[in-house]
Amino acid sequence: MVILRSIVNACLAGAMLAGTPALAAEATRPNKVSFYFAAHEDDWQLFMNPSAFQDVIAGAAKTIFIHVTAGDAGLGIGSGGRKHPYYLARENGAEQAVRFMADAHHVPVSRAASSMSFNGHPIFRVSYRNTESYFLRVPDGNPAGSGYPHTGFQSLKRLADGDNDTLAAVDGTTAYHGWSDLVKTLRAIIDYEREQAGLVQLNIPELDPRINPEDHSDHLMTAKAAIEAARHLSCVRQVSFVDYASSRLPENLDLQQRDMESSVFAVTLAGVQALGHGTSWHHYDKSYVGRNYFRVQEPTGSCAGPATEFATRGAAQN
């Protein structure tokens, strides 16, 4: 009870409790691009919703989802005895969730999928209405960050710490040579997608252990990489979300917000099941749905226009 009270007090002191109306109002700004950095393909649905839904619905904002790991749980490109690889099932779940939000008031349209090069690395990208989804497909690092045997004990944490010299995508398409290589790649994606927008909203896992204790290593490393990648921008609103620790906090969404969150997560799981893999609806629904804790750090620099010259934009090609 003491631990729970301390977490709640920290969130009350430093975070907005599901302050989604404020974010939704800001999402109507035509010069805003909202980036959601997720370590795994169901993270933003569980921990960053209904904020993501409010950015996407009815084209409210250009919204970019960057999924850093393959979420493969140590299987690499393996299928775990099923017909399709697990990482592709998880990607399908994320894609279906994005389309569900984007099509909330529309008839579905065709997606556009391709491999694009950023900082010399080919990355799978899916365009759908006002959204872009990226899948870097580096190995899942497991909660402690030590990696898994089948994927050579590679992880974001080990790359950042220098224990791994390289971090290779599970599908063999590319390899990142050092932490700075990965950060520069994320920076190139941000520059490319930002275009001339004045405001960038960076949605990431909370790094403060007093607010978000005992989080997954991949979550924390994804947040660290995103912050470093956006450091060159002058107008960044940083929204930091409580992840696993939210399961120990009370539900704080109203019924409409909870419906938005739960529907997106349900579609995500349906997308995983469609490719033959099992899911854990009851566990995640009881632990995380109905909760949305975050804190907002408003921009300190000028928001009059883009902060950089987009020399790197030309480096991103189909």
Short mmCIF file of C-alpha atoms in Angstrom, two decimals:
data_model
loop_
_atom_site.label_atom_id
_atom_site.label_comp_id
_atom_site.label_asym_id
_atom_site.label_seq_id
_atom_site.Cartn_x
_atom_site.Cartn_y
_atom_site.Cartn_z
CA MET A 1 0.00 0.00 0.00
CA VAL A 2 2.89 2.36 0.74
CA ILE A 3 4.42 1.64 -2.69
CA LEU A 4 1.08 2.22 -4.43
CA ARG A 5 0.52 5.49 -2.54
CA SER A 6 3.99 6.74 -3.48
CA ILE A 7 3.39 5.99 -7.16
CA VAL A 8 0.00 7.71 -7.08
CA ASN A 9 1.46 10.76 -5.33
CA ALA A 10 4.29 10.98 -7.86
CA CYS A 11 1.83 10.83 -10.73
CA LEU A 12 -0.43 13.41 -9.12
CA ALA A 13 2.53 15.72 -8.59
CA GLY A 14 4.19 15.36 -11.98
CA ALA A 15 1.58 14.00 -14.39
CA MET A 16 -1.77 14.91 -15.82
CA LEU A 17 -4.33 12.22 -15.05
CA ALA A 18 -5.71 11.22 -18.41
CA GLY A 19 -5.76 14.83 -19.53
CA THR A 20 -6.87 13.76 -22.98
CA PRO A 21 -9.26 16.67 -23.67
CA ALA A 22 -6.33 19.10 -23.57
CA LEU A 23 -4.32 16.94 -25.95
CA ALA A 24 -7.30 16.46 -28.23
CA ALA A 25 -7.84 20.20 -28.52
CA GLU A 26 -4.18 20.69 -29.38
CA ALA A 27 -4.40 17.94 -31.98
CA THR A 28 -6.54 20.18 -34.17
CA ARG A 29 -3.49 22.33 -34.92
CA PRO A 30 -2.73 21.84 -38.62
CA ASN A 31 1.01 22.32 -38.07
CA LYS A 32 1.39 19.51 -35.53
CA VAL A 33 2.86 16.06 -36.10
CA SER A 34 2.41 13.52 -33.31
CA PHE A 35 4.97 10.70 -32.98
CA TYR A 36 4.22 7.57 -30.93
CA PHE A 37 7.37 5.64 -30.06
CA ALA A 38 6.59 2.06 -29.06
CA ALA A 39 9.03 -0.69 -28.19
CA HIS A 40 6.46 -3.38 -29.01
CA GLU A 41 3.46 -3.56 -31.31
CA ASP A 42 0.83 -3.27 -28.58
CA ASP A 43 2.46 -0.64 -26.34
CA TRP A 44 0.84 2.52 -27.64
CA GLN A 45 -2.58 0.84 -27.63
CA LEU A 46 -2.29 -0.08 -23.94
CA PHE A 47 -0.36 2.83 -22.49
CA MET A 48 -0.88 5.80 -24.86
CA ASN A 49 -4.60 5.59 -25.51
CA PRO A 50 -7.05 7.23 -25.99
CA SER A 51 -4.47 9.93 -26.77
CA ALA A 52 -3.46 8.14 -29.99
CA PHE A 53 -7.10 7.65 -31.01
CA GLN A 54 -7.78 11.36 -30.55
CA ASP A 55 -4.80 12.26 -32.74
CA VAL A 56 -5.86 9.89 -35.54
CA ILE A 57 -9.64 10.11 -35.58
CA ALA A 58 -11.12 12.22 -38.38
CA GLY A 59 -7.62 13.23 -39.50
CA ALA A 60 -7.09 15.43 -36.44
CA ALA A 61 -3.30 15.32 -36.77
CA LYS A 62 -0.62 13.69 -38.84
CA THR A 63 0.26 10.73 -36.63
CA ILE A 64 3.37 8.57 -36.85
CA PHE A 65 3.75 5.22 -35.11
CA ILE A 66 7.35 3.99 -34.76
CA HIS A 67 7.59 0.38 -33.55
CA VAL A 68 11.23 -0.18 -32.64
CA THR A 69 11.49 -3.89 -31.82
CA ALA A 70 9.89 -6.81 -33.58
CA GLY A 71 8.14 -7.83 -30.38
CA ASP A 72 9.24 -11.35 -31.26
CA ALA A 73 9.65 -12.63 -27.66
CA GLY A 74 12.93 -14.29 -28.62
CA LEU A 75 11.55 -16.12 -31.67
CA GLY A 76 13.22 -13.93 -34.27
CA ILE A 77 11.49 -14.79 -37.55
CA GLY A 78 10.17 -18.02 -36.01
CA SER A 79 6.51 -18.93 -35.84
CA GLY A 80 6.43 -20.86 -32.56
CA GLY A 81 4.78 -23.77 -34.35
CA ARG A 82 2.11 -21.61 -35.98
CA LYS A 83 1.68 -20.88 -39.69
CA HIS A 84 2.98 -17.30 -39.65
CA PRO A 85 5.95 -15.72 -37.87
CA TYR A 86 4.98 -14.19 -34.54
CA TYR A 87 6.52 -10.81 -35.33
CA LEU A 88 4.34 -10.49 -38.45
CA ALA A 89 1.24 -11.34 -36.43
CA ARG A 90 2.08 -8.55 -33.99
CA GLU A 91 2.67 -6.12 -36.84
CA ASN A 92 -0.69 -7.09 -38.31
CA GLY A 93 -2.30 -6.31 -34.96
CA ALA A 94 -0.75 -2.84 -34.89
CA GLU A 95 -1.72 -2.15 -38.49
CA GLN A 96 -5.32 -3.18 -37.92
CA ALA A 97 -5.51 -0.96 -34.85
CA VAL A 98 -4.30 2.07 -36.79
CA ARG A 99 -6.76 1.40 -39.61
CA PHE A 100 -9.60 0.99 -37.13
CA MET A 101 -8.92 4.44 -35.68
CA ALA A 102 -8.40 6.10 -39.06
CA ASP A 103 -11.59 4.55 -40.46
CA ALA A 104 -13.78 5.46 -37.49
CA HIS A 105 -15.83 7.81 -39.71
CA HIS A 106 -14.88 6.44 -43.13
CA VAL A 107 -15.11 3.53 -45.54
CA PRO A 108 -11.77 1.68 -45.60
CA VAL A 109 -9.26 2.53 -48.32
CA SER A 110 -6.12 0.83 -49.59
CA ARG A 111 -2.89 0.93 -47.60
CA ALA A 112 0.46 1.76 -49.15
CA ALA A 113 3.39 -0.33 -47.93
CA SER A 114 7.03 -0.06 -48.94
CA SER A 115 10.60 -0.25 -47.73
CA MET A 116 12.22 3.17 -47.33
CA SER A 117 15.83 4.01 -46.59
CA PHE A 118 16.71 6.22 -43.62
CA ASN A 119 20.33 6.83 -42.67
CA GLY A 120 21.22 3.97 -44.99
CA HIS A 121 18.80 1.50 -43.35
CA PRO A 122 15.78 -0.01 -45.13
CA ILE A 123 12.70 0.19 -42.90
CA PHE A 124 9.22 -1.16 -43.54
CA ARG A 125 6.67 1.69 -43.69
CA VAL A 126 2.89 1.58 -44.03
CA SER A 127 0.86 4.65 -45.01
CA TYR A 128 -2.84 4.87 -44.22
CA ARG A 129 -4.84 8.11 -44.38
CA ASN A 130 -3.23 10.58 -41.94
CA THR A 131 -0.96 7.92 -40.39
CA GLU A 132 2.43 6.35 -41.05
CA SER A 133 3.59 3.19 -39.30
CA TYR A 134 7.25 2.15 -39.12
CA PHE A 135 8.59 -1.25 -38.10
CA LEU A 136 12.33 -1.39 -37.36
CA ARG A 137 12.14 -5.07 -36.34
CA VAL A 138 15.18 -5.20 -34.05
CA PRO A 139 15.12 -8.10 -31.55
CA ASP A 140 12.93 -8.03 -28.47
CA GLY A 141 15.33 -7.57 -25.57
CA ASN A 142 13.21 -9.23 -22.82
CA PRO A 143 12.20 -7.26 -19.70
CA ALA A 144 15.69 -7.12 -18.21
CA GLY A 145 17.37 -6.14 -21.48
CA SER A 146 19.65 -9.18 -21.66
CA GLY A 147 18.18 -10.45 -24.92
CA TYR A 148 17.24 -13.99 -25.94
CA PRO A 149 19.48 -16.92 -27.01
CA HIS A 150 17.80 -17.41 -30.42
CA THR A 151 18.49 -13.81 -31.42
CA GLY A 152 22.07 -13.76 -30.14
CA PHE A 153 21.36 -11.95 -26.85
CA GLN A 154 20.88 -8.71 -28.78
CA SER A 155 18.88 -5.88 -27.23
CA LEU A 156 18.45 -2.13 -27.24
CA LYS A 157 19.95 -1.95 -23.76
CA ARG A 158 23.02 -3.96 -24.68
CA LEU A 159 23.52 -1.76 -27.75
CA ALA A 160 23.24 1.41 -25.65
CA ASP A 161 25.62 0.00 -23.01
CA GLY A 162 28.14 -1.08 -25.64
CA ASP A 163 27.76 -4.79 -24.87
CA ASN A 164 26.59 -5.36 -28.46
CA ASP A 165 28.46 -3.69 -31.33
CA THR A 166 25.56 -4.23 -33.68
CA LEU A 167 21.81 -4.75 -33.49
CA ALA A 168 20.41 -6.61 -36.49
CA ALA A 169 16.78 -6.61 -37.60
CA VAL A 170 15.29 -10.08 -37.13
CA ASP A 171 14.40 -10.33 -40.83
CA GLY A 172 18.00 -9.68 -41.87
CA THR A 173 17.22 -6.46 -43.76
CA THR A 174 19.68 -4.25 -41.89
CA ALA A 175 21.92 -3.88 -38.84
CA TYR A 176 22.64 -0.86 -36.66
CA HIS A 177 26.30 -0.31 -35.84
CA GLY A 178 26.25 1.28 -32.43
CA TRP A 179 23.66 3.27 -30.49
CA SER A 180 24.33 6.50 -32.40
CA ASP A 181 23.51 4.76 -35.69
CA LEU A 182 20.06 3.83 -34.36
CA VAL A 183 19.46 7.33 -32.99
CA LYS A 184 20.47 8.96 -36.29
CA THR A 185 18.02 6.68 -38.10
CA LEU A 186 15.17 7.73 -35.83
CA ARG A 187 16.22 11.36 -36.31
CA ALA A 188 16.00 10.92 -40.10
CA ILE A 189 12.47 9.52 -39.76
CA ILE A 190 11.41 12.43 -37.57
CA ASP A 191 12.83 14.98 -40.01
CA TYR A 192 11.21 13.27 -42.98
CA GLU A 193 7.76 13.01 -41.43
CA ARG A 194 7.78 16.38 -39.73
CA GLU A 195 8.13 18.25 -43.03
CA GLN A 196 7.31 21.92 -42.30
CA ALA A 197 5.19 21.39 -39.17
CA GLY A 198 5.93 23.81 -36.36
CA LEU A 199 5.08 21.52 -33.44
CA VAL A 200 6.29 17.98 -32.83
CA GLN A 201 4.58 15.96 -30.11
CA LEU A 202 6.83 13.20 -28.82
CA ASN A 203 4.83 10.44 -27.10
CA ILE A 204 7.15 8.10 -25.19
CA PRO A 205 7.33 5.86 -22.12
CA GLU A 206 8.06 7.67 -18.85
CA LEU A 207 11.75 7.50 -17.88
CA ASP A 208 11.42 8.70 -14.28
CA PRO A 209 11.58 5.53 -12.12
CA ARG A 210 9.67 7.29 -9.33
CA ILE A 211 6.68 7.59 -11.64
CA ASN A 212 7.18 4.52 -13.83
CA PRO A 213 9.11 1.95 -11.77
CA GLU A 214 10.24 -1.47 -13.01
CA ASP A 215 9.33 -0.90 -16.63
CA HIS A 216 10.42 -3.11 -19.53
CA SER A 217 13.97 -2.38 -20.69
CA ASP A 218 12.83 -2.03 -24.31
CA HIS A 219 10.31 0.63 -23.26
CA LEU A 220 12.95 2.67 -21.47
CA MET A 221 15.54 2.36 -24.24
CA THR A 222 12.96 3.35 -26.85
CA ALA A 223 12.17 6.50 -24.88
CA LYS A 224 15.86 7.28 -24.49
CA ALA A 225 16.48 6.87 -28.23
CA ALA A 226 13.46 9.02 -29.13
CA ILE A 227 14.55 11.85 -26.84
CA GLU A 228 18.07 11.80 -28.26
CA ALA A 229 16.71 11.73 -31.82
CA ALA A 230 14.48 14.77 -31.22
CA ARG A 231 17.12 16.79 -29.41
CA HIS A 232 17.82 18.92 -32.51
CA LEU A 233 14.23 20.21 -32.65
CA SER A 234 13.28 23.48 -30.99
CA CYS A 235 9.51 22.97 -30.64
CA VAL A 236 8.80 19.60 -29.02
CA ARG A 237 6.00 18.78 -26.63
CA GLN A 238 7.07 15.67 -24.72
CA VAL A 239 4.31 13.46 -23.35
CA SER A 240 5.61 10.70 -21.08
CA PHE A 241 3.30 7.78 -20.32
CA VAL A 242 3.31 5.38 -17.38
CA ASP A 243 3.59 1.82 -18.73
CA TYR A 244 3.61 -1.34 -16.61
CA ALA A 245 3.31 0.61 -13.35
CA SER A 246 -0.14 1.81 -14.43
CA SER A 247 -1.47 -1.64 -13.48
CA ARG A 248 -0.98 -0.63 -9.85
CA LEU A 249 -2.88 2.62 -10.28
CA PRO A 250 -6.68 3.07 -10.19
CA GLU A 251 -8.70 3.37 -13.38
CA ASN A 252 -8.97 7.02 -14.35
CA LEU A 253 -10.70 7.08 -17.74
CA ASP A 254 -14.36 7.92 -18.19
CA LEU A 255 -16.60 5.44 -20.02
CA GLN A 256 -16.13 6.97 -23.45
CA GLN A 257 -12.34 7.10 -23.08
CA ARG A 258 -12.27 3.53 -21.80
CA ASP A 259 -14.32 2.39 -24.80
CA MET A 260 -11.83 4.06 -27.14
CA GLU A 261 -8.88 2.38 -25.45
CA SER A 262 -10.43 -1.07 -25.13
CA SER A 263 -11.74 -1.14 -28.72
CA VAL A 264 -8.33 -0.34 -30.17
CA PHE A 265 -6.68 -2.99 -28.02
CA ALA A 266 -9.31 -5.57 -28.98
CA VAL A 267 -8.70 -4.90 -32.67
CA THR A 268 -4.97 -5.29 -32.05
CA LEU A 269 -5.48 -8.73 -30.54
CA ALA A 270 -7.85 -9.72 -33.35
CA GLY A 271 -5.10 -8.86 -35.83
CA VAL A 272 -2.66 -11.13 -33.98
CA GLN A 273 -5.21 -13.94 -33.86
CA ALA A 274 -5.91 -13.56 -37.58
CA LEU A 275 -2.40 -14.84 -38.26
CA GLY A 276 -2.84 -17.79 -35.95
CA HIS A 277 -1.27 -16.65 -32.67
CA GLY A 278 -2.79 -16.62 -29.21
CA THR A 279 -3.43 -13.55 -27.09
CA SER A 280 -4.10 -12.71 -23.44
CA TRP A 281 -7.15 -10.45 -23.43
CA HIS A 282 -8.17 -10.97 -19.79
CA HIS A 283 -4.73 -10.32 -18.33
CA TYR A 284 -4.15 -7.07 -20.21
CA ASP A 285 -7.74 -5.85 -19.92
CA LYS A 286 -7.72 -6.29 -16.14
CA SER A 287 -4.22 -4.83 -15.72
CA TYR A 288 -4.05 -1.83 -18.03
CA VAL A 289 -7.28 -0.92 -19.81
CA GLY A 290 -9.07 2.03 -18.21
CA ARG A 291 -5.82 3.70 -17.18
CA ASN A 292 -3.97 6.51 -18.95
CA TYR A 293 -1.34 8.29 -16.87
CA PHE A 294 1.09 10.77 -18.36
CA ARG A 295 2.88 14.06 -17.79
CA VAL A 296 3.41 16.81 -20.33
CA GLN A 297 6.51 18.93 -20.86
CA GLU A 298 5.62 21.89 -23.05
CA PRO A 299 8.10 23.26 -25.64
CA THR A 300 10.68 25.73 -24.43
CA GLY A 301 11.85 26.88 -27.88
CA SER A 302 10.18 28.83 -30.65
CA CYS A 303 7.21 27.19 -32.36
CA ALA A 304 6.96 29.68 -35.19
CA GLY A 305 8.14 27.18 -37.79
CA PRO A 306 10.34 24.15 -38.44
CA ALA A 307 13.46 24.08 -36.32
CA THR A 308 15.85 22.58 -38.84
CA GLU A 309 16.76 22.68 -42.47
CA PHE A 310 15.66 19.35 -43.87
CA ALA A 311 18.85 18.32 -45.56
CA THR A 312 18.27 14.76 -44.36
CA ARG A 313 14.88 14.57 -46.10
CA GLY A 314 16.47 13.82 -49.43
CA ALA A 315 18.25 10.83 -47.88
CA ALA A 316 14.95 9.04 -47.31
CA GLN A 317 13.96 7.36 -50.54
CA ASN A 318 11.65 4.61 -51.68
#
